[in-house]
Amino acid sequence: MTPAVGPQTGSGARLGPETATPVEAAIADARARSRAYGAFAQFFEYPDDARAAHIRSGALAADLVDALAALDVVGTTATDIEVLSEAGAPGTMAIEFTRLFEAGAGGASLHGSAYGASGMKDMEEVMRFYRHFGLALAETPRELPDHLATELEFLHFLAFREAGTLAAGADAGPWQRAQRDFVVRHPGRWVPQLRRRVERRQPMRLHAVLLARLEALLAQAPARCGGVTGNPASPTSASV
Amino acid sequence: MSDSTHGLSRRRFLAGAGIVGAGALGLTLYRLRERAPGTAWEPAQATPVQPVQYGDFTDLWRERWTWDRVAKGTHTRANCIAACSWNVYVKDGIVWREEQNAVYEPPRPDVPDGNPRGCQKGACYSDLQASASRLLYPLVRVGERGSGQWQRISWDEALTRVADAVIDTAVEHGTESVVFDHGTTNSGYGPESSGEVRFTEAVQTTVIDSWAGVGDMPMGAVQSWGMYNCEGTSDDWFRSDYIVVWIGNPASTRIPEVHFMHEARYRGAKLVVISPDYNATCVHADLWLNLRPESDAALGMAAAQVIVEENLHDADYVREQTDLPFLVREDDGRYLREADLRPGGRDDALYVWDEVEQRLAVAPGCQGDGEGGRSLALGALRPALAGRYTVQDRNGRPLVVRPVFERLRERLAAHAPEKVAAATGLAPALVRRFARELAAAPAAMIFASWGACKHHHSDLFQRTMILLMALTGNQGKPGGGVRVAAWWGLDGLSRLTTHGQPGVRDLLRVLPKALRGLTPRDYEQLYTEHSQKTPVVPLMPFLYVHGGYRELWSRPDLIDPALPRTMADYMRESIDRGWIEMHPPEDRSPRMLIFTGSNPLRRWPAPQHALRHLWPKLGLIVSVNFRMSESTRHADIVLPAAGYYEKYGIKYAQSYLPYLVLSDQAVKPLGESKSEWEIFGLLAERIAQRARERRIGEVRGYRDRPLDLARAYEVYTSDGRYDPHDAGDPLKLIDDILRDSPSVGGVTAGQALAMGAVPIVGPARPGPEYQTSSDYDPQDTCWPHRWFVDDKVAWPTLSGRQQFYIDHPWYLEADEALPRHKDPPGAGSRYPLRINGGHTRWSIHAIWRDHELMLRLQRGEPVCFLNPADCRPRGIDDNDRVRIFNDTGGFQALVKVAVGVQPGEVIVYHAWEPFQFPGGKGCQEPVEAPWKPLHLAGGYAHLHYRMYYGAPSHSPRGTPVEVQRIGAHA
């Protein structure tokens, strides 16, 4: 991944307190989160041949692991790059993706509405988040707004805007609070359930590690986004 | 798989990979886009142009939504016996909610109005449409069938694979080896169903007729009336004085209609429920007759015995409307026929004894009455109901004859309440009370719909119900008679098919009759002729011959012991005589299966037999569906169908509601799913294209007649009239249908879709299953069979009457010429318990069955209901897990201990998907569903098979099983 705007961060390595101002550290943190969410979003897209090849090349894994390391995400190790590049033979990942996440019956859906008590209400709130921040669903793929890749893309967008706003010296509070609330009420709430369902289906190592890292990232997100204030109370989590 | 298939451009992909130049953090948006590009945010600009306000999530809820659109929708292919219009709320291309569209006007001021309509399933369809079970992309199987391993493929590749498979099958085996099962779910009046009809016609596939195959064929009505459609508007129930719900549970299965039964009680009507178990409908009953399961014919005959013995029957009605005065020979038990009396006499001219003239008279309205069998009006004739008469046969020999009524009296005497008390479990005094109340009511009705068709001897049950209504003169009166179901016709429905309007030759052929007015018999002849032009085969015989069920259904313990011959004997005779035509022919095999919405492995009896014997024969199995059903899991290619709110459609017009309900396309289909209209159009097009590319000449089509598959698309589109590529094409078809249908008052598609529910304003031409047999008055409730009772039109039976004596040789040898009680084949089984049940309240068949919102309203997983008396000796407590089994198969379920269940019953409400059970073994595993060989009978006027009429009925109820505790629910 390329360096951020502003003070050089080299390859994205974490800026220690002895080298960065609080604002610089905050910018670097937001950038890392944006990179991480963006990379995660790509991992949760259907792995057609081109995407699977890109995963197999290791570039996406390297980008993600670099960002996770910069964020001190629990469990991140150097071996994650190798695991997150294990796309298998051509077609393997696509078959596995469909087995785990699609094709209905018995799968572990990538849609958040499958995990809450509130179904469409959760999806509606997701859509309100997007609208509030000036976004709409793209014409393709025609999928519902609570797909994990979409929600991660939204977080990628929010963190990107946070970084840019901080760099401009403006108040990044709205971007941070939105990330906090969105994570707590949406993917942070249901990704742990997704991970448990996937575990029961004996997934490829790639997906097991991916979901573990994502869960850890989401768990720390509220604290990194200015702490938990107000009432981000999430709907009751359904038992898995 | 190309990137462009998912709209992922190489440029955006590389940008997302970070190769964007030094110094910049990339923003990659693929699933999201800016609402107003170039204003608030620029992708390349890190800083927003304008600051954003956000305090916390409650800010979002302060922003009120106005809907982008409120469309009118319904659930066209859900096969629910209702039709309900909904307001469907759309925002940002998503349906968020629906509300009942309460627009229905009562026809007269003294009946309640029908609002609101719409059950809890419909009220959450928006949730189901967006659920995880949706199929969004074409899939090809990559592991073993049923292993759950799939890979996405493009539509282009999917269509080519399927088209080539169709062509390969057609070349090698003929098109009849391509089998199409549309089940009964997925029926509609519009483009959503026309697609599959046109496809099967263009390719001349075998079409499985599942009407009887799902156990929905009222054979007792077929045997008695020569028809089974028998219902009017549900508000007519309000006008009944004595409502008998007999093998039914409308509180669960007629949610929009049942209130008319309950409201009738406010005007003094009584509600009687005849059911072994205390079901939801019993809650409002004034009288509950908890008979032993499958003793319904015994009860019916006992009540009839009381009515006849106490002279409570309507003799005039019986003389005119029934065959009870018809004369039967004492020597061979057959009707007296003209052929018996003189050489060259007709075999379908039947006789009564005229009490006025004291002589034989040909019965008006019988098929051979010399007047075309048009009218049953007696005129001055007064047929005798009693007596013994001697006539001379064609050889001068004496023939002794008696009216059917005499024979009926004798049969009824054997079913007196005391004599059948052991069978019914009912006190004779209770049966007498029921019979007398029924006879005394000014208007009495018996609600006995599809649930009353699913036992082995359901036909006998229904014949006795019809007998009761005929004896008391209730059939054909407002608030009276047996009520099954009916639909409003639409003349324009011929547009659903490639045949379209009748040709000149067809019209000329029926012109002489048409000039006098076609009778129900004439229409039935037309439907039968039409059916004979298509390779349609009823499900049970298909499974017997091709599905691997021959051995199972030939077991002696699954056959009525009163039958003198084996199942194989009856099947052989039926096929040899052409009563049932087998498709593909017996000497070929099915090689390919395409199913839409149908869920064979969920609902076929003992589906493990099909998996073991039929599935291996099939080189390719294609599922066209919007959800991953059990059967779809065992397919090879999945073509994703659009959801109900994602396509245009017309709900089949159940007669309960005098409206035609339509569904607009509220939103575009999710993912890459498509409407069935488009799917089958594209498939027909691809078949034609591949046939040309591969230089395939003519193949063997229906009955091996030459068929040019290169013309498949021309046939599908009616020579280019339609274009499935055009998003507006379905509207064109709907316009055609409505324009041809004066019964809906000339509305256009646009007007109808805007209304959502269009009033029925007049009658329609009868259709193969769409008739109430009554003229329509929009200012009144509608009840069935007025043509016969008021207008004296002959019933479409041999006798021209409601026929209770069937002298078909098979019925004579089975001793079922007259109705009677018979124990089911499983009566002597060593398995002491019986699976019974009904339609679940919580789904429409398997649709919604695994939906969380519905599962939360019940125990959430498969459950059976057992009486404490059956639980105690087996050590079973509430919520224990048990195994329910017999020699054929078994499944596991939780137990709900329920005192309302009759001892001996295991109540399992239907449609759980096998994947919802431990081990994937569903509740059909032990269900042998022995069906009656008598239902193969043909060659007898109204006893014949044609598409959607007749045929052996699937009989899952009453399966003998044992129940064994496994353990406490974990």
XYZ file of N, CA, C and O in Angstrom, chain A residues 1-5 31 34-35 42 45-46 48-51 54 91 94-95 98-99 102-105 109 113-114 116-117 119-120 123-125 127-145 147 149-150 153-154 156-157 160-161 164-165 168 174-175 177-178 180-181 185 231-232 238, chain B residues 1-3 6-8 13 16-18 20-36 41-43 45-48 52-57 59-61 63 65 91-96 126-127 130 132-133 135-137 139 142 148-152 628 633 667-671 852 856 915:
608
model
N 0.862 -1.177 0.000
C 0.000 0.000 0.000
C 0.906 1.236 0.000
O 2.038 1.187 0.467
N 0.402 2.360 -0.483
C 1.232 3.555 -0.634
C 1.150 4.437 0.598
O 0.211 4.343 1.387
N 2.121 5.293 0.758
C 2.124 6.167 1.941
C 0.935 7.108 1.948
O 0.316 7.382 0.932
N 0.626 7.620 3.125
C -0.510 8.513 3.280
C -0.144 9.925 2.903
O 1.017 10.276 2.738
N -1.158 10.733 2.790
C -0.943 12.168 2.608
C -0.330 12.718 3.880
O -0.647 12.277 4.990
N -6.073 6.054 8.570
C -5.642 5.517 7.281
C -5.533 4.005 7.347
O -5.932 3.284 6.428
N -8.875 2.515 7.303
C -9.465 2.585 5.973
C -8.880 1.512 5.070
O -9.593 0.825 4.338
N -7.563 1.365 5.136
C -6.923 0.328 4.322
C -7.408 -1.054 4.726
O -7.679 -1.915 3.884
N -12.671 -6.411 -0.022
C -12.317 -7.159 -1.222
C -12.282 -8.651 -0.962
O -12.648 -9.455 -1.813
N -15.710 -10.178 -1.347
C -16.367 -10.217 -2.646
C -16.227 -11.640 -3.206
O -15.313 -12.367 -2.854
N -17.153 -11.969 -4.082
C -17.081 -13.295 -4.706
C -15.732 -13.459 -5.408
O -15.368 -12.640 -6.243
N -14.033 -14.455 -8.041
C -13.931 -14.974 -9.401
C -12.442 -15.159 -9.742
O -11.566 -14.920 -8.903
N -12.181 -15.585 -10.946
C -10.803 -15.962 -11.283
C -9.826 -14.806 -11.074
O -8.721 -15.005 -10.542
N -10.226 -13.619 -11.488
C -9.316 -12.482 -11.372
C -9.050 -12.133 -9.914
O -7.908 -11.892 -9.497
N -10.110 -12.118 -9.146
C -9.931 -11.754 -7.737
C -9.152 -12.839 -7.008
O -8.312 -12.561 -6.165
N -5.594 -12.404 -7.695
C -5.049 -11.276 -6.933
C -4.797 -11.689 -5.489
O -3.757 -11.332 -4.902
N -10.635 -21.822 -9.012
C -11.990 -22.304 -8.759
C -12.228 -22.728 -7.330
O -13.371 -22.722 -6.865
N -13.767 -19.980 -5.125
C -15.148 -19.661 -5.517
C -16.108 -20.711 -4.987
O -17.183 -20.392 -4.471
N -15.713 -21.951 -5.116
C -16.563 -23.033 -4.623
C -16.720 -22.927 -3.109
O -17.811 -23.077 -2.560
N -18.995 -19.966 -2.117
C -20.413 -20.279 -2.309
C -20.889 -21.268 -1.251
O -21.987 -21.138 -0.719
N -20.050 -22.245 -0.949
C -20.444 -23.228 0.054
C -20.677 -22.570 1.411
O -21.638 -22.856 2.116
N -23.067 -18.550 0.502
C -24.193 -18.361 -0.393
C -24.992 -19.646 -0.479
O -24.911 -20.511 0.336
N -25.755 -19.767 -1.502
C -26.547 -20.964 -1.752
C -27.420 -21.313 -0.571
O -27.697 -22.463 -0.315
N -27.919 -20.314 0.119
C -28.970 -20.479 1.099
C -28.763 -21.549 2.129
O -27.763 -21.598 2.808
N -29.686 -22.433 2.178
C -29.873 -23.409 3.234
C -28.615 -23.872 3.941
O -27.750 -24.492 3.365
N -24.698 -16.703 6.135
C -24.940 -15.585 5.244
C -24.003 -14.431 5.526
O -23.629 -14.174 6.675
N -28.643 -8.870 8.231
C -30.027 -9.069 8.652
C -30.308 -10.515 9.007
O -31.326 -10.816 9.619
N -29.404 -11.419 8.660
C -29.605 -12.830 9.004
C -29.253 -13.124 10.445
O -29.473 -14.236 10.916
N -29.754 -10.794 13.280
C -30.353 -10.017 14.359
C -31.784 -10.390 14.571
O -32.368 -11.141 13.810
N -32.341 -9.859 15.632
C -33.757 -10.052 15.869
C -34.573 -9.173 14.949
O -35.771 -9.381 14.782
N -33.911 -8.126 11.580
C -33.952 -8.347 10.146
C -33.937 -7.099 9.304
O -32.937 -6.395 9.184
N -35.094 -6.793 8.710
C -35.175 -5.661 7.787
C -34.913 -4.337 8.499
O -34.433 -3.386 7.888
N -31.343 -3.736 8.348
C -30.953 -3.369 6.982
C -31.358 -1.939 6.691
O -30.637 -1.182 6.041
N -32.496 -1.555 7.184
C -32.976 -0.193 6.962
C -32.032 0.817 7.604
O -31.722 1.864 7.017
N -31.578 0.505 8.794
C -30.677 1.448 9.450
C -29.364 1.552 8.685
O -28.795 2.650 8.570
N -29.021 1.277 5.561
C -29.302 2.130 4.406
C -29.359 3.586 4.815
O -28.904 4.466 4.091
N -29.914 3.871 5.996
C -29.972 5.253 6.473
C -28.572 5.804 6.708
O -28.315 6.991 6.465
N -27.701 4.959 7.216
C -26.315 5.392 7.377
C -25.744 5.820 6.028
O -25.136 6.886 5.892
N -25.924 4.949 5.031
C -25.342 5.270 3.729
C -25.909 6.590 3.215
O -25.175 7.457 2.725
N -27.208 6.717 3.294
C -27.859 7.915 2.766
C -27.365 9.158 3.485
O -27.138 10.205 2.872
N -27.260 9.048 4.794
C -26.865 10.206 5.588
C -25.512 10.739 5.147
O -25.272 11.948 5.181
N -24.654 9.814 4.740
C -23.321 10.217 4.335
C -23.191 10.322 2.819
O -22.089 10.252 2.273
N -24.302 10.498 2.143
C -24.299 10.810 0.730
C -24.044 9.651 -0.200
O -23.679 9.875 -1.365
N -24.273 8.465 0.267
C -23.991 7.304 -0.569
C -25.277 6.561 -0.925
O -26.278 6.643 -0.209
N -25.219 5.860 -2.015
C -26.299 4.978 -2.444
C -25.677 3.679 -2.927
O -24.455 3.603 -3.119
N -26.502 2.691 -3.104
C -26.007 1.425 -3.638
C -25.676 1.597 -5.109
O -26.385 2.277 -5.836
N -24.605 0.967 -5.550
C -24.264 0.972 -6.970
C -25.280 0.135 -7.738
O -25.962 -0.711 -7.170
N -25.374 0.420 -9.027
C -26.320 -0.335 -9.857
C -26.001 -1.817 -9.880
O -26.900 -2.658 -9.894
N -24.734 -2.141 -9.918
C -24.298 -3.537 -9.819
C -23.194 -3.622 -8.777
O -22.409 -2.680 -8.659
N -23.094 -4.712 -8.038
C -24.009 -5.845 -8.089
C -25.330 -5.469 -7.431
O -25.361 -4.705 -6.478
N -26.397 -6.004 -7.884
C -27.686 -5.702 -7.269
C -27.856 -6.605 -6.052
O -28.487 -7.639 -6.105
N -27.245 -6.170 -4.981
C -27.365 -6.928 -3.735
C -27.843 -5.995 -2.645
O -27.850 -4.783 -2.801
N -28.209 -6.574 -1.541
C -28.816 -5.797 -0.475
C -27.751 -5.039 0.311
O -26.581 -5.450 0.358
N -28.125 -3.958 0.954
C -27.138 -3.057 1.551
C -26.406 -3.612 2.762
O -25.395 -3.035 3.170
N -24.846 -6.440 2.996
C -23.783 -7.399 2.677
C -22.505 -6.957 3.385
O -22.202 -5.757 3.446
N -19.449 -7.038 2.585
C -18.524 -6.260 1.755
C -18.991 -4.821 1.640
O -18.169 -3.893 1.622
N -20.290 -4.620 1.572
C -20.818 -3.262 1.480
C -20.599 -2.518 2.783
O -20.199 -1.347 2.791
N -17.039 -1.660 3.058
C -16.726 -0.563 2.135
C -17.154 0.766 2.735
O -16.468 1.793 2.587
N -18.276 0.765 3.398
C -18.753 1.980 4.055
C -17.795 2.409 5.159
O -17.467 3.591 5.294
N -14.661 1.669 5.287
C -13.474 2.108 4.541
C -13.643 3.579 4.134
O -12.728 4.392 4.293
N -14.834 3.908 3.657
C -15.157 5.281 3.246
C -15.124 6.231 4.449
O -14.535 7.313 4.384
N -11.623 6.765 5.608
C -10.922 7.580 4.609
C -11.264 9.050 4.816
O -10.379 9.918 4.810
N -12.550 9.325 4.994
C -12.970 10.705 5.203
C -12.439 11.241 6.536
O -12.100 12.420 6.653
N -8.880 12.228 5.956
C -8.799 13.456 5.189
C -9.223 14.666 5.989
O -8.624 15.745 5.892
N -10.232 14.505 6.798
C -10.711 15.622 7.613
C -9.675 16.012 8.663
O -9.426 17.197 8.915
N -6.928 17.857 7.150
C -7.324 19.226 6.816
C -7.503 20.075 8.063
O -7.872 21.244 7.976
N -17.743 13.594 13.520
C -18.851 12.876 12.880
C -18.405 11.571 12.246
O -19.089 10.552 12.354
N -17.245 11.601 11.594
C -16.769 10.370 10.928
C -16.428 9.293 11.959
O -16.684 8.095 11.774
N -17.637 9.069 15.143
C -18.832 8.585 15.821
C -19.641 7.658 14.912
O -20.199 6.659 15.354
N -19.670 8.013 13.644
C -20.402 7.149 12.711
C -19.767 5.771 12.634
O -20.459 4.748 12.605
N -17.967 4.343 14.956
C -18.241 3.694 16.232
C -19.642 3.087 16.224
O -19.835 1.913 16.511
N -20.646 3.908 15.912
C -22.026 3.441 15.973
C -22.278 2.349 14.949
O -22.962 1.364 15.219
N -23.410 -1.376 16.062
C -24.792 -1.758 15.751
C -24.873 -2.740 14.597
O -25.894 -3.412 14.445
N -25.578 6.371 23.184
C -26.254 5.083 23.352
C -26.230 4.308 22.046
O -27.195 4.309 21.302
N -25.106 3.684 21.788
C -25.058 2.926 20.543
C -25.707 1.565 20.679
O -25.396 0.660 19.946
N -29.002 -12.411 18.140
C -29.664 -13.713 18.113
C -28.625 -14.768 18.426
O -27.463 -14.620 18.101
N -14.847 -16.741 -15.766
C -15.737 -15.681 -15.271
C -15.051 -14.343 -15.532
O -13.956 -14.112 -15.069
N -15.664 -13.470 -16.246
C -15.022 -12.200 -16.564
C -15.327 -11.192 -15.476
O -16.353 -11.254 -14.808
N -14.433 -10.240 -15.324
C -14.657 -9.181 -14.335
C -15.955 -8.465 -14.624
O -16.657 -8.043 -13.715
N -19.345 -9.087 -12.975
C -19.709 -8.473 -11.707
C -19.494 -6.978 -11.734
O -19.459 -6.340 -10.689
N -19.375 -6.417 -12.890
C -19.264 -4.967 -12.994
C -17.990 -4.444 -12.387
O -17.906 -3.285 -11.995
N -17.007 -5.298 -12.233
C -15.793 -4.854 -11.582
C -14.788 -4.564 -12.680
O -14.259 -5.449 -13.317
N -10.365 -2.134 -9.966
C -9.744 -3.216 -9.208
C -8.304 -2.876 -8.907
O -7.835 -3.013 -7.785
N -8.010 -0.259 -6.356
C -8.233 -0.803 -5.018
C -7.005 -1.516 -4.508
O -6.782 -1.625 -3.318
N -6.195 -2.031 -5.420
C -4.977 -2.709 -4.992
C -3.909 -1.728 -4.570
O -2.867 -2.100 -4.080
N -4.206 -0.457 -4.770
C -3.276 0.520 -4.197
C -2.277 1.082 -5.173
O -1.419 1.857 -4.791
N -1.851 3.491 -7.147
C -2.439 4.763 -7.551
C -1.436 5.892 -7.496
O -1.777 7.046 -7.513
N -0.235 5.562 -7.325
C 0.740 6.648 -7.286
C 1.121 6.986 -5.867
O 0.343 6.813 -4.930
N 2.295 7.412 -5.710
C 2.819 7.644 -4.367
C 2.102 8.795 -3.706
O 1.644 9.734 -4.351
N 1.956 8.671 -2.394
C 1.465 9.782 -1.601
C -0.039 9.807 -1.426
O -0.553 10.661 -0.722
N -0.789 8.895 -2.016
C -2.249 8.975 -1.913
C -2.815 7.715 -1.304
O -2.365 6.621 -1.582
N -3.786 7.885 -0.416
C -4.550 6.762 0.101
C -5.764 6.594 -0.798
O -6.517 7.534 -1.001
N -5.917 5.387 -1.378
C -6.991 5.188 -2.336
C -8.338 4.946 -1.655
O -8.414 4.310 -0.621
N -9.394 5.497 -2.256
C -10.759 5.187 -1.848
C -11.369 4.341 -2.952
O -11.494 4.785 -4.091
N -11.713 3.116 -2.620
C -12.283 2.206 -3.609
C -13.736 1.978 -3.281
O -14.055 1.376 -2.261
N -14.606 2.483 -4.137
C -16.032 2.224 -3.970
C -16.501 1.331 -5.102
O -16.370 1.678 -6.274
N -17.011 0.194 -4.742
C -17.520 -0.756 -5.730
C -19.012 -0.988 -5.511
O -19.811 -0.914 -6.428
N -19.400 -1.213 -4.296
C -20.800 -1.492 -3.978
C -21.579 -0.226 -3.650
O -22.809 -0.275 -3.592
N -20.887 0.836 -3.369
C -21.531 2.099 -3.032
C -21.125 3.144 -4.063
O -20.093 3.008 -4.726
N -21.940 4.134 -4.179
C -21.624 5.232 -5.096
C -22.105 6.519 -4.460
O -22.948 6.534 -3.563
N -21.568 7.612 -4.970
C -22.015 8.898 -4.480
C -23.418 9.165 -5.002
O -23.736 8.891 -6.155
N -24.250 9.747 -4.142
C -25.594 10.099 -4.562
C -25.573 11.258 -5.536
O -26.338 11.316 -6.481
N -24.669 12.210 -5.272
C -24.580 13.390 -6.142
C -23.121 13.577 -6.502
O -22.391 14.278 -5.829
N -18.775 14.925 -2.252
C -17.488 14.265 -2.126
C -16.926 13.971 -3.498
O -17.639 13.600 -4.395
N -15.669 14.096 -3.581
C -14.956 13.673 -4.761
C -14.082 12.505 -4.343
O -13.384 12.590 -3.349
N -14.113 11.438 -5.116
C -13.331 10.269 -4.700
C -11.865 10.588 -4.512
O -11.216 10.086 -3.622
N -10.665 13.308 -3.670
C -10.443 14.388 -2.717
C -10.618 13.865 -1.311
O -11.654 13.318 -0.968
N -9.598 13.983 -0.537
C -9.661 13.400 0.800
C -10.645 14.151 1.671
O -11.296 13.586 2.535
N -10.742 15.448 1.447
C -11.548 16.270 2.340
C -12.903 16.545 1.712
O -12.983 16.914 0.547
N -13.953 16.340 2.450
C -15.263 16.623 1.864
C -15.412 18.107 1.597
O -14.849 18.936 2.313
N -19.901 17.275 7.371
C -21.058 16.415 7.611
C -21.435 16.521 9.090
O -20.579 16.710 9.953
N -22.726 16.448 9.354
C -23.226 16.479 10.724
C -23.609 15.070 11.142
O -24.309 14.372 10.422
N -23.133 14.660 12.288
C -23.549 13.366 12.833
C -23.263 13.356 14.313
O -22.107 13.485 14.736
N -24.307 13.203 15.122
C -24.151 13.137 16.566
C -24.082 11.701 17.038
O -23.101 11.243 17.595
N -25.157 10.982 16.816
C -25.157 9.538 17.031
C -26.257 8.927 16.153
O -26.888 9.641 15.374
N -26.497 7.653 16.331
C -27.374 6.950 15.385
C -28.801 7.495 15.414
O -29.539 7.346 14.440
N -29.637 10.383 15.092
C -29.773 11.381 14.032
C -30.414 10.776 12.788
O -31.174 11.432 12.067
N -30.088 9.537 12.525
C -30.606 8.887 11.321
C -32.113 8.743 11.396
O -32.811 8.869 10.383
N -32.617 8.481 12.586
C -34.046 8.229 12.708
C -34.861 9.521 12.701
O -36.076 9.480 12.585
N -34.452 11.604 10.400
C -34.662 11.899 8.978
C -35.815 11.049 8.483
O -35.679 9.882 8.186
N -38.414 9.217 6.278
C -38.419 8.752 4.912
C -39.748 9.056 4.250
O -40.800 8.872 4.849
N -38.117 2.056 -1.253
C -37.184 3.174 -1.062
C -35.816 2.710 -1.527
O -35.377 1.625 -1.137
N -35.172 3.519 -2.338
C -33.823 3.181 -2.813
C -33.765 1.796 -3.457
O -32.806 1.053 -3.252
N -34.786 1.467 -4.172
C -34.769 0.215 -4.927
C -34.948 -1.039 -4.097
O -34.687 -2.140 -4.574
N -35.403 -0.854 -2.861
C -35.612 -2.006 -1.975
C -37.036 -1.938 -1.436
O -37.534 -0.863 -1.108
N -37.667 -3.091 -1.331
C -38.971 -3.146 -0.680
C -38.728 -3.295 0.812
O -38.093 -4.244 1.259
N -39.265 -2.359 1.580
C -39.022 -2.356 3.014
C -40.189 -2.921 3.816
O -39.992 -3.439 4.905
N -41.511 -9.202 2.292
C -40.363 -8.340 2.007
C -39.126 -8.847 2.731
O -38.008 -8.771 2.221
N -39.340 -9.398 3.909
C -38.222 -9.956 4.672
C -37.703 -11.231 4.000
O -36.497 -11.456 3.883
N -35.657 -10.770 0.933
C -34.305 -10.296 1.203
C -33.512 -11.271 2.061
O -32.470 -10.914 2.592
N -31.472 -14.785 3.482
C -30.260 -15.514 3.107
C -30.548 -16.699 2.212
O -29.638 -17.235 1.587
N -31.801 -17.137 2.170
C -32.095 -18.307 1.339
C -32.258 -17.932 -0.139
O -32.419 -18.800 -0.985
N -31.571 -17.103 -3.907
C -30.579 -17.452 -4.915
C -30.431 -16.254 -5.844
O -31.422 -15.792 -6.395
N -29.223 -15.793 -6.015
C -29.011 -14.560 -6.778
C -28.247 -14.753 -8.073
O -28.271 -13.875 -8.934
N -27.554 -15.877 -8.186
C -26.687 -16.084 -9.341
C -26.880 -17.498 -9.871
O -27.116 -18.433 -9.109
N -25.918 -21.064 -10.736
C -24.949 -21.923 -10.076
C -24.842 -23.245 -10.820
O -25.823 -23.743 -11.372
N -20.623 -28.584 -8.255
C -19.255 -29.050 -8.469
C -18.906 -30.242 -7.598
O -17.864 -30.857 -7.807
N -23.811 -29.502 -1.445
C -23.735 -28.076 -1.143
C -22.559 -27.375 -1.778
O -22.220 -26.248 -1.394
N -21.933 -28.011 -2.763
C -20.781 -27.372 -3.414
C -21.203 -26.842 -4.773
O -21.572 -27.612 -5.672
N -21.140 -25.561 -4.897
C -21.601 -24.888 -6.096
C -20.572 -23.864 -6.561
O -19.757 -23.400 -5.774
N -20.696 -23.515 -7.805
C -19.889 -22.438 -8.330
C -20.785 -21.561 -9.188
O -21.628 -22.064 -9.933
N -20.597 -20.275 -9.090
C -21.353 -19.370 -9.938
C -20.927 -19.577 -11.386
O -19.756 -19.806 -11.687
N -33.197 -21.612 -1.943
C -32.486 -22.890 -1.959
C -33.339 -23.914 -1.220
O -33.182 -24.139 -0.033
N -31.113 -28.188 -3.715
C -29.811 -28.641 -3.223
C -29.319 -29.867 -3.972
O -28.120 -30.120 -4.041
N -39.611 -3.532 -7.609
C -38.165 -3.316 -7.643
C -37.573 -4.276 -8.657
O -38.197 -5.259 -9.052
N -36.377 -3.983 -9.050
C -35.690 -4.878 -9.986
C -35.234 -6.136 -9.253
O -34.992 -6.103 -8.048
N -35.077 -7.212 -9.983
C -34.639 -8.447 -9.326
C -33.257 -8.300 -8.702
O -32.384 -7.634 -9.237
N -33.095 -8.949 -7.555
C -31.811 -8.923 -6.882
C -30.774 -9.722 -7.644
O -31.115 -10.695 -8.342
N -29.534 -9.346 -7.475
C -28.437 -10.085 -8.081
C -28.636 -10.214 -9.576
O -28.920 -9.240 -10.275
N -37.073 -17.096 9.610
C -36.935 -16.900 11.046
C -38.149 -16.229 11.669
O -38.558 -16.569 12.787
N -40.048 -18.150 14.748
C -40.130 -17.617 16.115
C -41.533 -17.734 16.692
O -41.714 -17.642 17.901
N -33.788 -30.422 5.145
C -32.550 -29.902 5.723
C -32.769 -29.290 7.099
O -31.806 -28.940 7.789
